[in-house]
Amino acid sequence: MRYRIALIRGDGIGPEQAEATLLVLSKLEELLGLELEVVDAEAGDGCMKKTGTPLPDETIRILKDSHACLKGPVGETAADVIVRLRQMFDLYANVRPARSLPNVPALKPNIDLVIVRENTEDLYKGYEWEFDGVAIGIRLITRRGCERVARYAFELARRRRRRVVAVHKANVMRITCGLFARTCREVSKDYPDVAYSEMYVDAAAMDLIRRPEQFDVIVTTNVFGDILSDESAQVVGGLGLAPAANIGDEYAIFEPVHGCAPDIAGKGIANPISMILSAAMMLEWLAARYSDARCLEASKLVNEAVVRTLEEGKVLTPDLGGRAKTIELGARIAGMMEEIRRA
Ligand code: ATP
């Protein structure tokens, strides 16, 4: 099968990371005969300057006409791009894995967790008003929103170590977090083979530092998940390695967790691994969506090549203690894929 991938290169370090990721994708075509048609779609601050809008209709059309989207970070207009796309395509689960990688200093060894964050509701819905020095924001939580993200988390746990912890603050936000906790508890009854527990968000933030290796799948609401996933990315060695997926029933967008890093943009030194691992997540999603074993093989190959490249430790960007450029690390990962296949 031939897949059409919409590519939003984004702002800041995004285009640099995209170039490195494209090396990996074309190597997959060469090694595995995967057919990927990458179609550029513009969005973000640069696009706003050029066209007057951060998310043109043409971009939406390209995404609607594609199998999946790979997206670089965007700058100031992030809310106008990704938050809108999440709502538009109903991408209700934001999946953010954090795992220990070789030669990357982490707080603890053997961390392998995934945060599944509800992606369309909560305070990020943007229902906010201000009158006479009083600001009000609405925290919108629905049973449907809670149930579908909870099911996603339990299904994921079944393919992992079979543990789900629901993170909330239902002792204070009794109605909104109460609905989330109650729904997760109900869904857990359909998964007797998965161990289920609950934790308050402040305790979870502490335990992500104190004993991160104990977590498997964390399911939580939008704002808590946003904050906890930046924390978990740092716990395993930094944002430059952190991939993410925005998943719906019909479509999905894959992107690094981090922003466009204006402090290092244009220098060609950003770590491309966050975007390369996002591409690996995309291949895994395509494999499941279209029952395509070749995509699964491709995803595994990319993951293994990243691990081996880090193990080798010869070509590393400055955030990993090396001196390599973004494109050089991308090329080394592509080369490693070839070595693995030939072995
Ligand atoms: P946002 O608010 O849009 O999430 P931010 O201003 O919080 O963005 P980021 O752009 O995420 O910040 O960057 C935070 C820090 O992490 C910066 O110092 C940046 O250089 C660094 N960083 C982010 N991504 C990478 C990467 N891929 N490689 C190396 N360093 C990175």
Coordinates of N, CA and C in Angstrom, one line a residue, residues 1-7 22 25-26 29 34-40 62 65-70 282 286:
M1 N 0.8 -1.2 0.0 CA 0.0 0.0 0.0 C 0.9 1.3 0.0
R2 N 0.4 2.3 -0.7 CA 1.1 3.5 -0.8 C 0.5 4.5 0.2
Y3 N 1.3 5.1 1.1 CA 0.7 6.0 2.1 C 1.1 7.4 1.7
R4 N 0.1 8.3 1.8 CA 0.3 9.7 1.6 C 0.5 10.4 3.0
I5 N 1.6 10.9 3.3 CA 2.0 11.5 4.6 C 2.0 13.1 4.4
A6 N 1.2 13.8 5.1 CA 1.2 15.2 5.1 C 2.3 15.7 6.1
L7 N 3.3 16.5 5.6 CA 4.4 16.9 6.4 C 4.3 18.4 6.7
L22 N 13.4 13.0 7.1 CA 13.2 12.6 5.7 C 14.3 11.6 5.2
L25 N 13.1 8.3 6.5 CA 11.9 7.8 5.8 C 12.3 7.3 4.4
S26 N 13.3 8.0 3.7 CA 13.6 7.5 2.4 C 14.5 6.2 2.5
E29 N 12.1 3.4 2.6 CA 11.6 3.1 1.2 C 12.6 2.2 0.5
L34 N 8.9 0.2 1.4 CA 7.8 1.0 1.9 C 7.5 2.1 0.9
E35 N 6.2 2.4 0.6 CA 5.9 3.4 -0.3 C 5.3 4.6 0.4
L36 N 6.0 5.7 0.5 CA 5.5 6.9 1.2 C 5.6 8.1 0.3
E37 N 4.4 8.7 0.1 CA 4.4 10.0 -0.6 C 4.3 11.1 0.3
V38 N 5.4 11.9 0.5 CA 5.3 13.0 1.5 C 4.9 14.2 0.8
V39 N 3.8 14.8 1.3 CA 3.3 16.1 0.7 C 3.4 17.2 1.7
D40 N 4.1 18.3 1.4 CA 4.3 19.4 2.3 C 3.1 20.2 2.5
I62 N -4.9 19.2 2.4 CA -3.9 18.2 2.3 C -3.9 17.1 3.4
D65 N -6.7 14.7 2.9 CA -6.4 13.8 1.7 C -5.2 12.9 2.0
S66 N -4.8 12.8 3.3 CA -3.6 12.0 3.6 C -4.0 10.9 4.5
H67 N -3.1 9.9 4.7 CA -3.3 8.8 5.7 C -2.9 9.2 7.1
A68 N -1.9 10.1 7.2 CA -1.5 10.6 8.5 C -0.6 11.8 8.3
C69 N -0.4 12.5 9.4 CA 0.4 13.8 9.3 C 1.6 13.7 10.3
L70 N 2.7 14.1 9.8 CA 3.9 14.2 10.6 C 4.2 15.7 10.7
M282 N 4.2 6.9 14.0 CA 3.3 7.0 12.9 C 3.2 5.7 12.1
L286 N 0.0 3.3 11.5 CA -0.4 2.9 10.1 C -0.5 1.4 10.1

